[in-house]
Coordinates of C-alpha atoms in Angstrom, one line a residue:
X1 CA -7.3 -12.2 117.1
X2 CA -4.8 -15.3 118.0
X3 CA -2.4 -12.8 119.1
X4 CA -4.4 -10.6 121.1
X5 CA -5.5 -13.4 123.2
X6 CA -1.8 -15.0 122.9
X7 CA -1.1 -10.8 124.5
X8 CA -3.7 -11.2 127.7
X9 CA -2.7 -15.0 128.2
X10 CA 1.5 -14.2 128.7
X11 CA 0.3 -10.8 131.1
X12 CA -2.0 -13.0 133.1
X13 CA 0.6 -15.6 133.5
X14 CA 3.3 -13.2 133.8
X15 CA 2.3 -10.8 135.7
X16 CA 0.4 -13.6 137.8
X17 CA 2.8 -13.2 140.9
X18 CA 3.3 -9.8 142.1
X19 CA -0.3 -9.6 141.3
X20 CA -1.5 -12.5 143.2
X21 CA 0.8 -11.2 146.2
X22 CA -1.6 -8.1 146.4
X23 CA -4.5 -10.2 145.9
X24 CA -4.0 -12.3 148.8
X25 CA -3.2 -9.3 150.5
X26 CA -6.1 -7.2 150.3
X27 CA -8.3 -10.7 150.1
X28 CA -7.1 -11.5 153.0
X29 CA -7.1 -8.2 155.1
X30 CA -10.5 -7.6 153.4
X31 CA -11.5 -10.1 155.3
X32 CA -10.5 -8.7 159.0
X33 CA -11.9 -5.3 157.5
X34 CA -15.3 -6.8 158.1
X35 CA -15.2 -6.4 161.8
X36 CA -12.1 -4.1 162.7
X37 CA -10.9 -1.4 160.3
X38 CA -8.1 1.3 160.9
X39 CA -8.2 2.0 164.9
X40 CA -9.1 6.2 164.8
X41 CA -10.2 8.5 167.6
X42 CA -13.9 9.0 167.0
X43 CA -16.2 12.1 168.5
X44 CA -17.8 9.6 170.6
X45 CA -14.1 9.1 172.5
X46 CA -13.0 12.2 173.3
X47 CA -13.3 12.7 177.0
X48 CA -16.4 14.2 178.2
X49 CA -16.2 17.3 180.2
X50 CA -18.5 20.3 181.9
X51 CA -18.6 23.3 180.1
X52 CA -16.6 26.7 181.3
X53 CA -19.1 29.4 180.4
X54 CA -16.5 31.9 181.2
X55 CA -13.9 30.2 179.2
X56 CA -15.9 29.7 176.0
X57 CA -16.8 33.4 176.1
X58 CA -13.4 34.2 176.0
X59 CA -11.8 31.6 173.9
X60 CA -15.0 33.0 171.2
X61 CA -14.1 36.7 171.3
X62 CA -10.6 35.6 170.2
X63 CA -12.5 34.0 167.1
X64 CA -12.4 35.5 163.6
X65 CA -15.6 37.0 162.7
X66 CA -16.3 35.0 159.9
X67 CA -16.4 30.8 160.7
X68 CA -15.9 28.4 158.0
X69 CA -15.4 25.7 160.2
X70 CA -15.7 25.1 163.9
X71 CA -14.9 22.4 166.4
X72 CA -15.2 22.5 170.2
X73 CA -13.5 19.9 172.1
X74 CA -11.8 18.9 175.8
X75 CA -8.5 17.7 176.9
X76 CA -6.8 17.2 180.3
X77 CA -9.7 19.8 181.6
X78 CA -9.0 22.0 179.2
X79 CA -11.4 23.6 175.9
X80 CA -10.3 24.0 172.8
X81 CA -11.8 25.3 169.9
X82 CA -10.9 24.1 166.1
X83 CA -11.7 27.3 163.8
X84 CA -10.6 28.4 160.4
X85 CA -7.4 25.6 161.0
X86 CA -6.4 27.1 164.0
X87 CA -6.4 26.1 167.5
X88 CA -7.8 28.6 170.0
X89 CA -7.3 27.5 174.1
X90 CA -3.8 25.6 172.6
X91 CA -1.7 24.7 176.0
X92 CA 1.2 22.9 176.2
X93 CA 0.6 20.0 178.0
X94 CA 2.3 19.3 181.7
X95 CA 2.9 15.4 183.2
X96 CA -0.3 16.8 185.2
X97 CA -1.8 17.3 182.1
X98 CA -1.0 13.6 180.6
X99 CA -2.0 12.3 183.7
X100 CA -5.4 13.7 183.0
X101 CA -5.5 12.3 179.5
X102 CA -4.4 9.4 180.4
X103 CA -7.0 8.6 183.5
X104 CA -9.6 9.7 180.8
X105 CA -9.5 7.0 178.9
X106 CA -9.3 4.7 181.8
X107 CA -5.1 3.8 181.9
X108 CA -2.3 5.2 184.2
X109 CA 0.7 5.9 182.1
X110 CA 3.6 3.5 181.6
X111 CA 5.7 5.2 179.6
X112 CA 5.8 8.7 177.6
X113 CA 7.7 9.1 174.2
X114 CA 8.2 12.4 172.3
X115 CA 7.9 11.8 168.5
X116 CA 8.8 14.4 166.1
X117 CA 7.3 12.5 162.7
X118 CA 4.4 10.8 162.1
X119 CA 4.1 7.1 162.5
X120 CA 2.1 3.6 161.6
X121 CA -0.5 4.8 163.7
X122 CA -0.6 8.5 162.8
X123 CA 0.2 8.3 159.3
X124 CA -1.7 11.3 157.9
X125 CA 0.1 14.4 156.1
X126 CA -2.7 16.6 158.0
X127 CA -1.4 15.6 161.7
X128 CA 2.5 17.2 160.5
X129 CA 1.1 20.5 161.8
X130 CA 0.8 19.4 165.1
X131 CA 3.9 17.7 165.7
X132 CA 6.0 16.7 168.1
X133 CA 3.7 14.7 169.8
X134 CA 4.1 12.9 172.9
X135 CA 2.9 9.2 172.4
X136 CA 1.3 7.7 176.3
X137 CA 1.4 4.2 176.7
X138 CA -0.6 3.0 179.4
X139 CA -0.4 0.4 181.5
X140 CA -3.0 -1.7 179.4
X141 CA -0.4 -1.3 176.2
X142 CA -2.6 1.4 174.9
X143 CA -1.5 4.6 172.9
X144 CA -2.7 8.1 173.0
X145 CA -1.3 10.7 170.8
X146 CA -1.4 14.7 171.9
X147 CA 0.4 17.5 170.2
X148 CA 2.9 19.3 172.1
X149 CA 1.5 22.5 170.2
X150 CA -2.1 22.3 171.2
X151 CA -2.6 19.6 173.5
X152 CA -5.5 18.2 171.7
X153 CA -5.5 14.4 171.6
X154 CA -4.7 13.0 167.6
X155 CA -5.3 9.8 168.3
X156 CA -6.0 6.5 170.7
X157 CA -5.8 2.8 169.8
X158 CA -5.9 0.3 172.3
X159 CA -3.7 -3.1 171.6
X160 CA -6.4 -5.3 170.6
X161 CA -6.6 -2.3 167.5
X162 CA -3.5 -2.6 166.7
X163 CA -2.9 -6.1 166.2
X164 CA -5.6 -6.5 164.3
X165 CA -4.7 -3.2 162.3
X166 CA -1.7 -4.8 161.2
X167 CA -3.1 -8.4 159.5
X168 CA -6.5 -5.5 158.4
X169 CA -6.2 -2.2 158.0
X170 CA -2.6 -1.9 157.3
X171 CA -1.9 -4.1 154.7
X172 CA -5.1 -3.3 153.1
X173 CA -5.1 0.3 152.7
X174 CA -1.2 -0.2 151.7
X175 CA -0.7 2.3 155.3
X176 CA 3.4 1.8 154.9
X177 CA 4.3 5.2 156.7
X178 CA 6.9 6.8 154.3
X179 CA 4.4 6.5 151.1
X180 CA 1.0 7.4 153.3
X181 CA 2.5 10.2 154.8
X182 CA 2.5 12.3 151.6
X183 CA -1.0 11.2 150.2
X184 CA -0.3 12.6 146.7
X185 CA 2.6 9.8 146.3
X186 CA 0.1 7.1 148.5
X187 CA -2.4 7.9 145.9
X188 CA -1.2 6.9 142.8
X189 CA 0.6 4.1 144.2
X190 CA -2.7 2.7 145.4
X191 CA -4.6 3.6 141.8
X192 CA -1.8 2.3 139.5
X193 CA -1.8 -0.9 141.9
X194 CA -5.4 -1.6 141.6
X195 CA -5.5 -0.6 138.1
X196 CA -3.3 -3.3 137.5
X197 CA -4.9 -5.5 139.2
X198 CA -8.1 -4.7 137.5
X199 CA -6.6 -5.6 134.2
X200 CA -5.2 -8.5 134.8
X201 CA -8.6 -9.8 136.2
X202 CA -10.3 -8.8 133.3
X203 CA -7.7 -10.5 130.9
X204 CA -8.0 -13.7 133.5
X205 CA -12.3 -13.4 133.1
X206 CA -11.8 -13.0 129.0
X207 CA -9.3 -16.1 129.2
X208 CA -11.7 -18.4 131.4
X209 CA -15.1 -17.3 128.7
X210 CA -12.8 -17.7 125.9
X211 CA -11.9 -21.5 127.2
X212 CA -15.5 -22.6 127.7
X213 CA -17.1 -20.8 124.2
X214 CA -14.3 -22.7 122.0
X215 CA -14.8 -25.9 124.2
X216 CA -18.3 -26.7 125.2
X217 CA -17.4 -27.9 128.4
X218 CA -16.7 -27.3 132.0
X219 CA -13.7 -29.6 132.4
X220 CA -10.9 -28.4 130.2
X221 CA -7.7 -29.4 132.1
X222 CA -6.0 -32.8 133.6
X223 CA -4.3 -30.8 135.8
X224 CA -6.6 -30.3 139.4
X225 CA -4.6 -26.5 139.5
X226 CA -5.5 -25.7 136.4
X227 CA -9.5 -26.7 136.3
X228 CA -9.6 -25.0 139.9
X229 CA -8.2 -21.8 138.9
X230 CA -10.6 -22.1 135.8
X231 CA -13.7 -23.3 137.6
X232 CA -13.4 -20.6 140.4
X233 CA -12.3 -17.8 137.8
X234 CA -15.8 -18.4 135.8
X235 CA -17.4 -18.6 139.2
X236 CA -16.2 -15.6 141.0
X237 CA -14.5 -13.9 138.7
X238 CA -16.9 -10.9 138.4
X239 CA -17.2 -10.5 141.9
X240 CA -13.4 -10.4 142.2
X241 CA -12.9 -7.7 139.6
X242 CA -15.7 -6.0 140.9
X243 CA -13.5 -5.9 144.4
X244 CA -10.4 -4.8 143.0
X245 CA -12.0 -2.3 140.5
X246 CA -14.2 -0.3 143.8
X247 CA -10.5 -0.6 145.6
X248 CA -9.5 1.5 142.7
X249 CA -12.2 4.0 142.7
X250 CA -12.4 4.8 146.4
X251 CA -9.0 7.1 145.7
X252 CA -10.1 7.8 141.6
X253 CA -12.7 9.7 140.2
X254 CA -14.5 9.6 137.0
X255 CA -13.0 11.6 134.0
X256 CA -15.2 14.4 133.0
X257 CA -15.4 12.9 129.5
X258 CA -17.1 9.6 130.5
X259 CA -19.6 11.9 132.7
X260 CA -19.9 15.5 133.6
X261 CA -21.0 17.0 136.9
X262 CA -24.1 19.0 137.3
X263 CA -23.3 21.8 139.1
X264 CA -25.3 23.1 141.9
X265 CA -27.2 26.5 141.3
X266 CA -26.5 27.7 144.6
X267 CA -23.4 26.6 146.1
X268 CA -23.9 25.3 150.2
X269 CA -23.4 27.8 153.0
X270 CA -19.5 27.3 153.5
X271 CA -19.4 30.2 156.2
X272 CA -21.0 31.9 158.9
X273 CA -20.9 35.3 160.5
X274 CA -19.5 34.3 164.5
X275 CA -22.5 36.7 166.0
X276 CA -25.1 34.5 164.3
X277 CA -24.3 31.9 166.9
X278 CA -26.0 31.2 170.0
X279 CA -23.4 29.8 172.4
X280 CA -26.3 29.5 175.3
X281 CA -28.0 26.1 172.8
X282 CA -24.3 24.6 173.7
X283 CA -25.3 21.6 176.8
X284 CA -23.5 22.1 180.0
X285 CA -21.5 19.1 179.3
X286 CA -20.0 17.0 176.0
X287 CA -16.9 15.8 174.4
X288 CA -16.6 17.4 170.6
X289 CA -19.2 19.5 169.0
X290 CA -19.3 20.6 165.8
X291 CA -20.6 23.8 163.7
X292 CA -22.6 22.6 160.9
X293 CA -23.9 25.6 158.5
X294 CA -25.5 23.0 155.5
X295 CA -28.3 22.5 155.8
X296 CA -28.9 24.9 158.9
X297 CA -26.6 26.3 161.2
X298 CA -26.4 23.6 164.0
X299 CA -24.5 21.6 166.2
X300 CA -23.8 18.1 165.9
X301 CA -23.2 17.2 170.1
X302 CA -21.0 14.0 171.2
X303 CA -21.3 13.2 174.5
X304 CA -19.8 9.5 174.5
X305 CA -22.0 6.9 172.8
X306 CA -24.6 9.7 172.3
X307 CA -25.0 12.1 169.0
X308 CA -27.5 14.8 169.1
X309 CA -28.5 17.7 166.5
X310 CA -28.9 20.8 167.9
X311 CA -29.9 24.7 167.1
X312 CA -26.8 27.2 167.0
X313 CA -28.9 29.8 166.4
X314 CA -32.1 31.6 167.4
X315 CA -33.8 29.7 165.0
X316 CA -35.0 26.1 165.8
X317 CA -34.0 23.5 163.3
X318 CA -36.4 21.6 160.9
X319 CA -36.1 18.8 158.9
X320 CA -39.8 18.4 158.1
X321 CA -40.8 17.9 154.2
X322 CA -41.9 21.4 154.3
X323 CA -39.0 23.6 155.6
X324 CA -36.3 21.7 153.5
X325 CA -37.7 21.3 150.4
X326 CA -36.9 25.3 149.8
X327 CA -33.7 24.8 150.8
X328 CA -33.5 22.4 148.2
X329 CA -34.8 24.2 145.4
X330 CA -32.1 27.0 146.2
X331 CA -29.5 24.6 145.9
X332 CA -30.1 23.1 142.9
X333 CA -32.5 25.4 140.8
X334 CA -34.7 22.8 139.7
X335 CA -38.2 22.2 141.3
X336 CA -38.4 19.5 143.9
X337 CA -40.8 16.3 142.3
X338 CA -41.5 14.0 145.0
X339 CA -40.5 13.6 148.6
X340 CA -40.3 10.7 150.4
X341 CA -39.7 8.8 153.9
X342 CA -36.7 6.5 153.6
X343 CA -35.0 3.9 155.9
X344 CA -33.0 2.3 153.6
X345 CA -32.2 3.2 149.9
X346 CA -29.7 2.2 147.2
X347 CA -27.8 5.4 148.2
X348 CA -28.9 6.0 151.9
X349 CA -27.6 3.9 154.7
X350 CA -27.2 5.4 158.0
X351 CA -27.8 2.4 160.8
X352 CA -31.2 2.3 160.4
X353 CA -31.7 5.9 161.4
X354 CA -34.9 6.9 159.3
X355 CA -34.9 10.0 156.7
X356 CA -35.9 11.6 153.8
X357 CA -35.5 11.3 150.0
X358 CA -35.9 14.3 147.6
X359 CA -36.0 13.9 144.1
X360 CA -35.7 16.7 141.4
X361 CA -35.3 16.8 137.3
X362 CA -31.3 15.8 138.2
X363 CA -30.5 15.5 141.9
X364 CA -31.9 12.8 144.4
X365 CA -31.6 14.9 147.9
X366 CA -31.3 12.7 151.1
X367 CA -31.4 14.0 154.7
X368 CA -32.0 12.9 158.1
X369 CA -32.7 14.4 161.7
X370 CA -29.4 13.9 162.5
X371 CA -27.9 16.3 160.4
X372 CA -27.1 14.5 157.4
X373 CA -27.2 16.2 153.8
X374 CA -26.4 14.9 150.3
X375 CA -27.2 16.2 147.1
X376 CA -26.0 13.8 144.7
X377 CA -26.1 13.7 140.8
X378 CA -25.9 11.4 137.8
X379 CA -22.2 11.3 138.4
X380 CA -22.1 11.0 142.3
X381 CA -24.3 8.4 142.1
X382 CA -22.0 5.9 139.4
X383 CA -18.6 6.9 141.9
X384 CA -21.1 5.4 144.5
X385 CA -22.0 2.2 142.9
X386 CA -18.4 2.6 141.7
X387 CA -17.0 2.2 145.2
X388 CA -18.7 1.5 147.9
X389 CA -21.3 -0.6 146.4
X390 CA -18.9 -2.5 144.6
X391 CA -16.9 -2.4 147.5
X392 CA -19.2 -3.2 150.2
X393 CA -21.8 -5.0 148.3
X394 CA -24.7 -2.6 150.5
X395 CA -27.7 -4.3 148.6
X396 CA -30.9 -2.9 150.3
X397 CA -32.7 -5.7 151.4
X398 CA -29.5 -7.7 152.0
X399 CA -27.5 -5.6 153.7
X400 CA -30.5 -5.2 156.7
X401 CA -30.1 -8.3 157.5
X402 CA -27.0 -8.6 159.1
X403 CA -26.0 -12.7 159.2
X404 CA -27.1 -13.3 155.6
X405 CA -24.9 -10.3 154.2
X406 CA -21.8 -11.6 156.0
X407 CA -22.3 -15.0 154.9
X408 CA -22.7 -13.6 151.6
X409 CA -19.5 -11.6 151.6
X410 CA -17.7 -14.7 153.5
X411 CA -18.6 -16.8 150.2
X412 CA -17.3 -14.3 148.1
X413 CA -14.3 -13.5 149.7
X414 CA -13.2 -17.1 150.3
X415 CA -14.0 -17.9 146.7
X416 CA -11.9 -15.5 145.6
X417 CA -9.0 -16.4 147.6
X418 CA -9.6 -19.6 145.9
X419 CA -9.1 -17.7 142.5
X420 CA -5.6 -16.0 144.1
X421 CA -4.5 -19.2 145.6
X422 CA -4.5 -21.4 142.7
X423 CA -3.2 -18.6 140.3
X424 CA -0.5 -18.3 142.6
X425 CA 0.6 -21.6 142.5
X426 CA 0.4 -21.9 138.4
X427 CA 2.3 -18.6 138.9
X428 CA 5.3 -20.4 141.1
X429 CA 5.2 -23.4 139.2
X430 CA 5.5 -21.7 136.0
X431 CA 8.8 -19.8 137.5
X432 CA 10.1 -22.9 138.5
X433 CA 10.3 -24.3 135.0
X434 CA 11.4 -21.8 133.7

């Protein structure tokens, strides 16, 4: 047993550095996380503009028959529609055009660069398609991406975004753009870093339990570095592998033989026949809406700030109790046992918008009037507490309240940088003599 212990001991101490390097990292860009994550262009940004009737009624007839997915949007004046991966209404776009884009997001442009790879604020394999793209920058230092191909805008971040992006969300998600551009290789970067990490906590919490069974006492070491890195390890320990473990599983998923799936009876509508849709229930103005055909065929509206769910269809939506809970049962072949109106749940936590909770013999259902679905199982419900629970620390009760969750993760956070800073000092200290 001596040597087993002597075996997690020499890889905590060891490994301690480069370890502690990424711990400080993601500690301390967790941190920023908590109020500005990775700057994105969100529905509720595109540009809002009146609808064409004419165009739409074209731009749909060139539309293949059958939708899987659908996305209407505007840029420079222009509509596009999203379908089936393609681009329907694709311009290329004119200094007029960029103009227009520009004066849309409220800055006159500065300066206009033609980039024919991704970069550290477009970063993602799925935008290659759409290259070049020609990168504005305003007069306010902000960027707007739009594809040469389509003239659809990729992406906006404003200066304030990117600063912090690069002590938050850059650092943290480990967003270096030659690795995150193929997301297979970003992947198991990420997972083998973590997993790493999550073994040399555990070996660090075994180490610290170990110390206080054989002694009896709190105070074990002369040395303030080494009772600090104790203490806090004891202290916050579990919180800290519970941190780096979540980072872990937001990109891995639980082996089928620690827990099998239970697959769905039915699977969800993936597809829709283009002359079930109703283009009239489209508003007269908006800035991205989107074809949703689970749990009804419906449109989920942005114009600006404002969301709306809306019929696509001659048939009015429902989210009552009554009309879902067949849906339901279709889904997952088992009998719907109890039904019940939710704010906030363990799994459910949507802004304080209200909804519903479903249960059955092995699927908890939740849904709200804004078009949110999930059927989750036994094993969609661990990968949640897995990740984002972990991860987040959403505990209902706490997490409602706003000022006492933030001082909760503050304490948690800072206590393990505590943990990271004195390790890292042991760390340095014990390369020193060497």
């Amino acid at each position: 047993m001596k040597k087993v212990f002597s075996f997690m001991y020499k890889c905590h101490k060891w490994f301690g550095l480069p370890l502690a390097l990424m711990f400080l990292m993601w500690y301390c860009s967790g941190i920023v996380m908590m109020y500005h994550s990775f700057p994105r262009i969100s529905p509720s940004e595109i540009p809002v503009e009146k609808t064409d009737s004419a165009i739409l009624s074209t731009l749909w007839f060139n539309l293949p028959d059958t939708l899987r997915s659908c996305r209407i949007t505007h840029s420079a004046r222009h509509m596009l529609i999203h379908a089936n991966g393609e681009t329907y209404g694709a311009f290329s776009p004119t200094r007029m055009d960029l103009d227009r884009i520009a004066a849309s997001f409220g800055t006159k442009i500065e300066k206009i660069d033609t980039l024919h790879d991704v970069d550290k604020w477009t970063p993602f394999n799925q935008l290659m398609t759409k290259l070049p793209f020609y990168r504005i920058i305003g007069d306010d230092s902000s960027y707007i991406y739009v594809s040469s191909k389509t003239g659809e805008i990729v992406q906006q971040c404003t200066l304030s975004e990117r600063r912090w992006a690069w002590v938050g969300a850059l650092p943290h998600y480990v967003y270096i753009t030659p690795i995150r551009r193929d997301a297979k290789l970003w992947r198991t970067i990420v997972i083998w870093m973590s997993g790493l990490s999550t073994v040399s906590v555990i070996f660090g919490i075994i180490i610290a339990i170990r110390f206080l069974l054989k002694k009896h006492k709190w105070h074990l070491f002369k040395k303030r570095s080494w009772q600090w890195h104790y203490s806090w390890g004891l202290v916050f320990g579990l919180f800290m592998l519970a941190f780096i473990f979540s980072g872990m599983m937001s990109l891995a998923q639980i082996p089928d033989w620690i827990m099998k799936s239970k697959e769905l009876a039915n699977s969800p509508v993936m597809s829709v026949a283009k002359s079930r849709i109703d283009l009239s229930t489209i508003p007269q103005s908006f800035g991205s809406a989107s074809l949703m055909t689970d749990p009804q065929l419906m449109w989920s509206v942005t114009s600006g700030k404002k969301t709306s769910t809306i019929a696509a269809s001659a048939s009015p939506i429902d989210f009552s109790p009554a009309f879902m809970t067949p849906i339901i049962e279709h889904q997952t072949g088992e009998k719907v046992i109890s039904v019940r109106k939710i704010e906030e749940d363990f799994f459910y936590h949507r802004g304080g918008i209200p909804g519903w909770r479903a249960r059955t013999d092995h699927f908890s259902v939740y849904w709200n009037e804004k078009g949110y679905f999930r059927i989750l199982d036994r094993k969609a419900k661990a990968h949640y507490v897995c990740y984002r629970f972990l991860h987040t620390m959403k505990i209902p009760g706490l997490y409602q309240i706003k000022w006492l969750h933030s001082i909760y993760m503050w304490v948690i956070l800072l206590g393990g940088l505590m943990i990271v800073g004195t390790g890292t000092w042991l760390s340095l200290k014990a390369l020193k003599n060497l």
